[in-house]
GROMACS .gro file of C-alpha atoms in nm:
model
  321
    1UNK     CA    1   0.000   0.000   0.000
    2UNK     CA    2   0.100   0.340  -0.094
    3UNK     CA    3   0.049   0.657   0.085
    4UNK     CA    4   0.101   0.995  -0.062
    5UNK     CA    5   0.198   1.294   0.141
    6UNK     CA    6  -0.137   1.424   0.166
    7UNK     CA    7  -0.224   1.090   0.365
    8UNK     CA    8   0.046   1.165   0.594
    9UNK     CA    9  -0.016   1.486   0.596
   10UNK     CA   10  -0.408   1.456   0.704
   11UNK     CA   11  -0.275   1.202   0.994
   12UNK     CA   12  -0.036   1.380   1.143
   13UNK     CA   13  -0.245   1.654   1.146
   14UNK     CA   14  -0.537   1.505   1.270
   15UNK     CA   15  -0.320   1.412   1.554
   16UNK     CA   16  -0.148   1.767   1.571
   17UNK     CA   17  -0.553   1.910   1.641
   18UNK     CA   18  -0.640   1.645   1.946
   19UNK     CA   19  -0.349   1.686   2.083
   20UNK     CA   20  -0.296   2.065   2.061
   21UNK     CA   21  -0.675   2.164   2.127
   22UNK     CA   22  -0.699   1.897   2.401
   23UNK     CA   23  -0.374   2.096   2.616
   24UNK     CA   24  -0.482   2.418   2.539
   25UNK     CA   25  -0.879   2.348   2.662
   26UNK     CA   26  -0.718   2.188   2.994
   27UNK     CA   27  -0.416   2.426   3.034
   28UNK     CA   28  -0.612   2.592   3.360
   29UNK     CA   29  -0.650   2.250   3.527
   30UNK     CA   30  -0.471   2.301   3.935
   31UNK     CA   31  -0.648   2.077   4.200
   32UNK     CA   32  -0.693   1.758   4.227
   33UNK     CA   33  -1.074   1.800   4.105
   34UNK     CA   34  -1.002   1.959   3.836
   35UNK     CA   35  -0.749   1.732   3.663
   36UNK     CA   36  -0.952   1.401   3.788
   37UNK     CA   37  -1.309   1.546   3.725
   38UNK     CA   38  -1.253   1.823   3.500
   39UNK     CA   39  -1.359   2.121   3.753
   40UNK     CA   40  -1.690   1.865   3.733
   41UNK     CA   41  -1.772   2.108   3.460
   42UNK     CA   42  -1.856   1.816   3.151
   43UNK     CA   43  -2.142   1.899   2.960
   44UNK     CA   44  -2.353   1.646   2.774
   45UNK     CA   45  -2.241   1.649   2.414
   46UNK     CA   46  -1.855   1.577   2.570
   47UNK     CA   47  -2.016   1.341   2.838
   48UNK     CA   48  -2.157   1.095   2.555
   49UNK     CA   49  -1.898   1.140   2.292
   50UNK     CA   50  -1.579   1.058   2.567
   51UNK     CA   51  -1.815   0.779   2.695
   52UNK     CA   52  -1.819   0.680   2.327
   53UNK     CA   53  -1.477   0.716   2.213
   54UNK     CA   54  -1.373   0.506   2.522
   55UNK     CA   55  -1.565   0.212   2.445
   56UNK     CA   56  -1.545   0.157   2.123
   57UNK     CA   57  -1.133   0.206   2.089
   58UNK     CA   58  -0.940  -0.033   1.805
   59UNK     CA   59  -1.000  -0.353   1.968
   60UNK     CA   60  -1.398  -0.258   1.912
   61UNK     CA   61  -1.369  -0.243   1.537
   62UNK     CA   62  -1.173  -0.502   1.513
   63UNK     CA   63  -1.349  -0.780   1.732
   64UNK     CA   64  -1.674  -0.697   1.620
   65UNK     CA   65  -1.615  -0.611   1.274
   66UNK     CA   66  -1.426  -0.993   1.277
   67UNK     CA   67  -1.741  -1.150   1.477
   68UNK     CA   68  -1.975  -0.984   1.233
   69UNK     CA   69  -1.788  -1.145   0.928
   70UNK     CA   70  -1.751  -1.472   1.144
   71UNK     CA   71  -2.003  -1.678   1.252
   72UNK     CA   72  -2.218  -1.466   1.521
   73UNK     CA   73  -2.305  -1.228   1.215
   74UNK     CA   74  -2.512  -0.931   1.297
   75UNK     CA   75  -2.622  -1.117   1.649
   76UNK     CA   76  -2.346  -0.958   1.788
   77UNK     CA   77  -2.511  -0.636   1.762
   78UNK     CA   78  -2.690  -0.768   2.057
   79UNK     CA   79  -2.360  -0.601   2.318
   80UNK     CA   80  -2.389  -0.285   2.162
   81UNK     CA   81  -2.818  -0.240   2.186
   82UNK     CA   82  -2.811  -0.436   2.547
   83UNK     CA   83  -2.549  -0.199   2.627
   84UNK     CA   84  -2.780   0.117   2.518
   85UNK     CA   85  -3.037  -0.014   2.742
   86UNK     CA   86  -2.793  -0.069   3.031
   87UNK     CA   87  -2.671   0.305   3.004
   88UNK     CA   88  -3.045   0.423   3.058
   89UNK     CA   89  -3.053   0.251   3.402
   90UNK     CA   90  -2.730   0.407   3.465
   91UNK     CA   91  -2.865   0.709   3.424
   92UNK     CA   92  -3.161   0.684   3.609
   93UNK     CA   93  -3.078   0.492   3.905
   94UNK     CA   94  -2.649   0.499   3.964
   95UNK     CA   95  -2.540   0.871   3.857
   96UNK     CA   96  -2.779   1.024   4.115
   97UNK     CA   97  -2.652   0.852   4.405
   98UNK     CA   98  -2.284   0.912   4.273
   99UNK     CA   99  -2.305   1.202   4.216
  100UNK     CA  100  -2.476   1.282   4.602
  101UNK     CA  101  -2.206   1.112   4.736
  102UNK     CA  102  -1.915   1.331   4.569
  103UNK     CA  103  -1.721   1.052   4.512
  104UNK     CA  104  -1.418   1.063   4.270
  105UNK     CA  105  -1.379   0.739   4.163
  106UNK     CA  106  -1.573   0.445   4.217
  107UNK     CA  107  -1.404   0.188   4.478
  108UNK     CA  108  -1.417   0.552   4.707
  109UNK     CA  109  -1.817   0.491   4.653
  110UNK     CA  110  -1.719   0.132   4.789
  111UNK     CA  111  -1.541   0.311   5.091
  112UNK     CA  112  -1.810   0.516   5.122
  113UNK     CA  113  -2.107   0.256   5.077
  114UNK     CA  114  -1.897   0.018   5.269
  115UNK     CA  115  -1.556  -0.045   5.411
  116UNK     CA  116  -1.178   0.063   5.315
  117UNK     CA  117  -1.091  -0.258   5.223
  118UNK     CA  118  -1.385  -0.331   5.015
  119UNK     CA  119  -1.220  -0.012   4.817
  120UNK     CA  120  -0.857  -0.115   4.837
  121UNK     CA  121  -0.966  -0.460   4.657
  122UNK     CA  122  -1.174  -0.307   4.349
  123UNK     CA  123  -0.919  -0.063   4.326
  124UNK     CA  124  -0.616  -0.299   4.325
  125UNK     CA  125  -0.821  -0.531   4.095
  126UNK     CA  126  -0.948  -0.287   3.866
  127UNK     CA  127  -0.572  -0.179   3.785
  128UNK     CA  128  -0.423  -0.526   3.725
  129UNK     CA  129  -0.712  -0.512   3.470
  130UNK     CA  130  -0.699  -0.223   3.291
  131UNK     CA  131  -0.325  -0.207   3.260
  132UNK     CA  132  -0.313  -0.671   3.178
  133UNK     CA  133  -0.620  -0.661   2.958
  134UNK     CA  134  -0.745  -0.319   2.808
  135UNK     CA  135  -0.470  -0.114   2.743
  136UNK     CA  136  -0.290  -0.405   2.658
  137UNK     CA  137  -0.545  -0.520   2.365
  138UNK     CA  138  -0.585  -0.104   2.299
  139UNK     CA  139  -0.223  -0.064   2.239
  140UNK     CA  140  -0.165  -0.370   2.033
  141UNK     CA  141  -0.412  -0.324   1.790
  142UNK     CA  142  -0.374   0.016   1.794
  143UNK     CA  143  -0.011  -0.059   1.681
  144UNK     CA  144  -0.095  -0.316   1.461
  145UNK     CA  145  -0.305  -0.076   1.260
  146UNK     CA  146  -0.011   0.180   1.210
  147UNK     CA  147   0.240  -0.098   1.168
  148UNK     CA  148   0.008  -0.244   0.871
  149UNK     CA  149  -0.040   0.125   0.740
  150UNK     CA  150   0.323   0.294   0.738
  151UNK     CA  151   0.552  -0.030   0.878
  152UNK     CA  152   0.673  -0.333   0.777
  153UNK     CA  153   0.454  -0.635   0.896
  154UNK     CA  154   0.731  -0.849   0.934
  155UNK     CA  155   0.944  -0.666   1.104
  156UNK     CA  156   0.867  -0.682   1.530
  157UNK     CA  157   1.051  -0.332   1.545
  158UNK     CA  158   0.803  -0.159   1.350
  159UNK     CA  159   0.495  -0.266   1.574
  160UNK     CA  160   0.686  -0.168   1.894
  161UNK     CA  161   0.741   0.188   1.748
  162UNK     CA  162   0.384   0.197   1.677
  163UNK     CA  163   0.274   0.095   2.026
  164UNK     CA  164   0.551   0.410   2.184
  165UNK     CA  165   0.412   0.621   1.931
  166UNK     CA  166   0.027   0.535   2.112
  167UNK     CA  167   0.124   0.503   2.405
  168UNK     CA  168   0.301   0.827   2.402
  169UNK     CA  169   0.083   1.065   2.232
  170UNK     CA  170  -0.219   0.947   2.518
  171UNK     CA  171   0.027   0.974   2.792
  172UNK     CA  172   0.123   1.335   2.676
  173UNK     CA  173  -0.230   1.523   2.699
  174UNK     CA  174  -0.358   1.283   2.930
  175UNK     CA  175  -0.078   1.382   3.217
  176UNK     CA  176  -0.115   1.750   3.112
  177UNK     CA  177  -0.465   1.813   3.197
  178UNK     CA  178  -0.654   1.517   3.297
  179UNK     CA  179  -1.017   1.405   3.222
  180UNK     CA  180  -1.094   1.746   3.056
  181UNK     CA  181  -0.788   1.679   2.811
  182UNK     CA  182  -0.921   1.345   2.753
  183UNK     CA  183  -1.279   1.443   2.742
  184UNK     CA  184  -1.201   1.684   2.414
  185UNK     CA  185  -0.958   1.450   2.245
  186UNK     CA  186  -1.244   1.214   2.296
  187UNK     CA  187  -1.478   1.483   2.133
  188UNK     CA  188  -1.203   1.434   1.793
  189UNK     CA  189  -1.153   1.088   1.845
  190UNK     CA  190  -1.502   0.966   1.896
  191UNK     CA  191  -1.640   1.167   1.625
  192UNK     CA  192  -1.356   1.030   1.363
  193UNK     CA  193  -1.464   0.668   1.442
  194UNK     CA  194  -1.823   0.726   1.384
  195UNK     CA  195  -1.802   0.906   1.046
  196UNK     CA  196  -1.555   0.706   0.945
  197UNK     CA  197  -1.736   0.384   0.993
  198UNK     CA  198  -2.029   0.572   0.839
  199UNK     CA  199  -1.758   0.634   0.537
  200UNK     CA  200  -1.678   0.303   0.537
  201UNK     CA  201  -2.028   0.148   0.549
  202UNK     CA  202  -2.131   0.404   0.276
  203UNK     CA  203  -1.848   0.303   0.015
  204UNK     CA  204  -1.930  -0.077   0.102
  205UNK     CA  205  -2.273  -0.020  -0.006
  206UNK     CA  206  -2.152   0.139  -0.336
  207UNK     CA  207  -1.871  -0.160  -0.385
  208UNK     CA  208  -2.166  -0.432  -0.326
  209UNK     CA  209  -2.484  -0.288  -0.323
  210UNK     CA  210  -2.756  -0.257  -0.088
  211UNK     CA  211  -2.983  -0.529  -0.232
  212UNK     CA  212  -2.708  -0.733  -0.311
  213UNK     CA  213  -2.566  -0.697   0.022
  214UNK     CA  214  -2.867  -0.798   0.248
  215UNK     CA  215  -2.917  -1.064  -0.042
  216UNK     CA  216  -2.568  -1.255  -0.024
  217UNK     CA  217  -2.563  -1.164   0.342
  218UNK     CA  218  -2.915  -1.282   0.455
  219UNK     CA  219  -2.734  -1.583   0.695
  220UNK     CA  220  -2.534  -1.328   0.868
  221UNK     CA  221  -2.850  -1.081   0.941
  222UNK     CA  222  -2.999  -1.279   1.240
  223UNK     CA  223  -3.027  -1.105   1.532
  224UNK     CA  224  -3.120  -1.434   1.741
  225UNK     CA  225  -2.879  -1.711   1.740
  226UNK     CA  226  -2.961  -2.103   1.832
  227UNK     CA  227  -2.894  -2.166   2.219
  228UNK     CA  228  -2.664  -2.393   2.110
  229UNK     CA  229  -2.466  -2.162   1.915
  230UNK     CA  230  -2.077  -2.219   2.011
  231UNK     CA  231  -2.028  -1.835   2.021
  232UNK     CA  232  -2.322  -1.628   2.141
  233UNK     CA  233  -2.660  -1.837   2.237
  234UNK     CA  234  -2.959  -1.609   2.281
  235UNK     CA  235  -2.907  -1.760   2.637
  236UNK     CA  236  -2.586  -1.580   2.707
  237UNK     CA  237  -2.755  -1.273   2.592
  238UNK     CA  238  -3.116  -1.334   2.819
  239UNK     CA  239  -2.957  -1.468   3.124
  240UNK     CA  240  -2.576  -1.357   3.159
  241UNK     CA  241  -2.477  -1.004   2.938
  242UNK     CA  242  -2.685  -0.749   3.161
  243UNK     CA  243  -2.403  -0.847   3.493
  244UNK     CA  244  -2.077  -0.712   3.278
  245UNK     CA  245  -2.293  -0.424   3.119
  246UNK     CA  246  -2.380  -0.304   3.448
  247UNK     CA  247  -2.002  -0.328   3.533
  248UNK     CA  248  -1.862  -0.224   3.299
  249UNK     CA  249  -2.151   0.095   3.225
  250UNK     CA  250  -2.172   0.154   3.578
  251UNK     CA  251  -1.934   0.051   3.791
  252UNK     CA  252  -1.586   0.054   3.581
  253UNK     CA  253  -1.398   0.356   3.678
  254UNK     CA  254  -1.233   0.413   3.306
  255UNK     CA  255  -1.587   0.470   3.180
  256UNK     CA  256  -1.756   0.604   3.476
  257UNK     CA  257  -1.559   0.855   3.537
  258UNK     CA  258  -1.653   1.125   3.260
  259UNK     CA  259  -2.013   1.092   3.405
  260UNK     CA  260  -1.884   1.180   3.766
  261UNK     CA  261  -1.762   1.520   3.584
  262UNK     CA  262  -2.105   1.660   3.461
  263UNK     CA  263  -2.155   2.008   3.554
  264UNK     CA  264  -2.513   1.882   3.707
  265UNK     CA  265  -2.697   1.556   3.743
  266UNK     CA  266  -2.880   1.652   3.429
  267UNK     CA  267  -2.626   1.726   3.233
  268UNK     CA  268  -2.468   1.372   3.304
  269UNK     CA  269  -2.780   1.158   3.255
  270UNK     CA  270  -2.842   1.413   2.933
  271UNK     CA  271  -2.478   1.306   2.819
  272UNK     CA  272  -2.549   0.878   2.884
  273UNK     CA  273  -2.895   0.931   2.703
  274UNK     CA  274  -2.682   1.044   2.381
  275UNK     CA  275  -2.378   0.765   2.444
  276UNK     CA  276  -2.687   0.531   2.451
  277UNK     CA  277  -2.864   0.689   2.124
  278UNK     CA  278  -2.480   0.712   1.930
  279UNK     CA  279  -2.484   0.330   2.094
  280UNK     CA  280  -2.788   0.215   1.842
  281UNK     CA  281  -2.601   0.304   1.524
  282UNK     CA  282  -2.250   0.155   1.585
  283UNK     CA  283  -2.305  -0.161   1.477
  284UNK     CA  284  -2.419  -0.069   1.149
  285UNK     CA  285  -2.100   0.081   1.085
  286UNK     CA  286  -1.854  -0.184   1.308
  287UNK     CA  287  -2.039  -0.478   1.198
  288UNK     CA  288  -2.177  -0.383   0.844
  289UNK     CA  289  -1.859  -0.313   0.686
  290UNK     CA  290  -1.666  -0.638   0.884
  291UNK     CA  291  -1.943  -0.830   0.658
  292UNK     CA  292  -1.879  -0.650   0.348
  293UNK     CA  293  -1.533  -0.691   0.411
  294UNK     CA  294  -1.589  -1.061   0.378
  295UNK     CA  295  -1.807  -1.061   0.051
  296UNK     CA  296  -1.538  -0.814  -0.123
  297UNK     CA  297  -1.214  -1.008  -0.030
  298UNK     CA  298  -1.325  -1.347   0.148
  299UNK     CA  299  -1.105  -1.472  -0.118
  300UNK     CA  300  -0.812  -1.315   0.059
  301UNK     CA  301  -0.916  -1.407   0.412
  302UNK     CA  302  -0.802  -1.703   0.661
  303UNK     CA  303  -1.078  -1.886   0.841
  304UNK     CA  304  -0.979  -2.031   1.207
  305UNK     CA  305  -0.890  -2.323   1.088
  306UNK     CA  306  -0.634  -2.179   0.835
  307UNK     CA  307  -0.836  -2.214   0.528
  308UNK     CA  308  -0.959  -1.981   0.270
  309UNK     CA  309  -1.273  -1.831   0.378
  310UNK     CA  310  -1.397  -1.779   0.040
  311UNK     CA  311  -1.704  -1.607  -0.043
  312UNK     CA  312  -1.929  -1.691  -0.278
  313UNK     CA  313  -1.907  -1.463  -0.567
  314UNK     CA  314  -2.204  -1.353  -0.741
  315UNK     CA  315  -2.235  -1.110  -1.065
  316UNK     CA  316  -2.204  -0.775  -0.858
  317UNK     CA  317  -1.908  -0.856  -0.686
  318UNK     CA  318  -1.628  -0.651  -0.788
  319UNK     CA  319  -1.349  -0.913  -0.919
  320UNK     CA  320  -1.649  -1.010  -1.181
  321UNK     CA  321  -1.617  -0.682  -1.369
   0.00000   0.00000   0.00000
């Protein structure tokens, strides 16, 4: 693949703009409020787009996009629309009493609900996850992306500059000015990923086609899988997937946190009512274009077993013409 200067131009830039606007919006940030909670001064729109732009990171596109052109198909959807329902409750019934309680993260709510060592263990727990598990998978895809793009794949240096480069431009705002740094890169970054998967769902539909799309594609549409399905059984999604949404919409400090920074308790259950609307679409463009991505070069892609996972070709797919 070859880039021209205006692609590197257009990333760096992009990059140049979170980065600078980010700093400059949180240059004021002093107290430990302010760079932890943003002076609790979030407003809505930033509320749901961080909230966004936090969850659905590289490892988003890529797992689901891959599930979607696997075998759980559009049934996968089924995270993202429980989620959007789980982040309504939130709103109703968890912000209000976090926000009474002034807490700043939530194992203090655990301190303050019930005992300092019921704190000290989600807190120690919580950080052997996020930094063994989610930035980990962040990072490395992340870097995989920029290694594919501008590196050599088969050269390991390449993908360990890409995971500095990550790792370093986050680090840089983030330790400058806190949550309200990260709350308006979020407001770039979050809005990137959406249009772009729009973009990309868009130019799928002009590659394929839409009837020939949801023709070809009918097996992968399902929303309801067989409760003996060996990935995701409408069982799993009935009985077990509304525990880790509440968790993880609720009670995981990485996403909780930019709703403990609303200016007012409307303002924050204003800002999960969007994250929950923007939650509704993302599937169409995660999912959509993983399945497109199947029909257009299936041809070119490895199954788990190490076979081709050729698609069947019919008179509108491109290599016809």
């Amino acid at each position: 693949m070859e880039l021209s200067l205006l692609d590197i131009v257009v990333f760096l830039g992009f990059f140049g703009v979170v980065v600078g606007v980010s700093m400059y919006k949180s240059r004021k940030e002093k107290t430990s409020e302010d760079f932890f909670l943003a002076s609790r001064g979030l407003m809505w729109p930033l509320i749901g787009l961080s909230l966004i732009a936090a969850n659905i990171s590289t490892e988003h596109f890529v797992g689901m996009a891959g599930q979607g052109a696997g075998v759980a198909g559009m049934a996968i959807a089924s995270y993202e629309w429980i989620a959007a329902v789980t982040l309504v409750f939130v709103a109703i019934f968890f912000l209000p009493r976090f926000l009474q309680s002034g807490i700043y993260t939530i194992p203090e709510y655990l301190e303050y609900r019930y005992n300092p060592a019921a704190r000290a263990i989600m807190a120690f727990y919580t950080m052997v996850i996020y930094v063994g598990v989610t930035i980990a998978a962040v990072v490395y895809s992340g870097g995989l992306t920029l290694q594919t793009i501008f590196g050599d794949l088969e050269n390991p240096q390449h993908l360990l500059y890409s995971v500095w480069v990550i790792g370093s431009i986050a680090a840089l705002y983030t330790i400058w000015g806190g949550l309200k740094a990260v709350a308006w890169a979020d407001l770039f970054q979050g809005s990137a990923l959406i249009i772009g998967g729009a973009i990309t769902m868009v130019l799928g539909f002009r590659a394929i086609g839409v009837n020939n799309f949801f023709e070809v594609n009918a097996d992968k549409l399902h929303m309801i899988l067989p409760r003996t399905h060996s990935v995701l059984p409408w069982t799993a999604l009935v009985i077990g997937l509304w525990i880790p949404n509440l968790y993880y919409w609720g009670l995981n400090q990485y996403i909780t946190q930019r709703t403990l920074a609303a200016k007012t308790l409307r303002q924050g259950q204003l800002g999960i009512i969007f994250a929950a609307g923007l939650k509704l679409i993302i599937p169409f463009i995660i999912i959509f274009p993983g399945i497109m991505a199947l029909q257009l070069y299936g041809d070119q892609l490895k199954g788990e077993s190490g076979t081709d996972a050729a698609y069947p070709l019919t008179h509108d797919h491109p290599s016809d013409e």
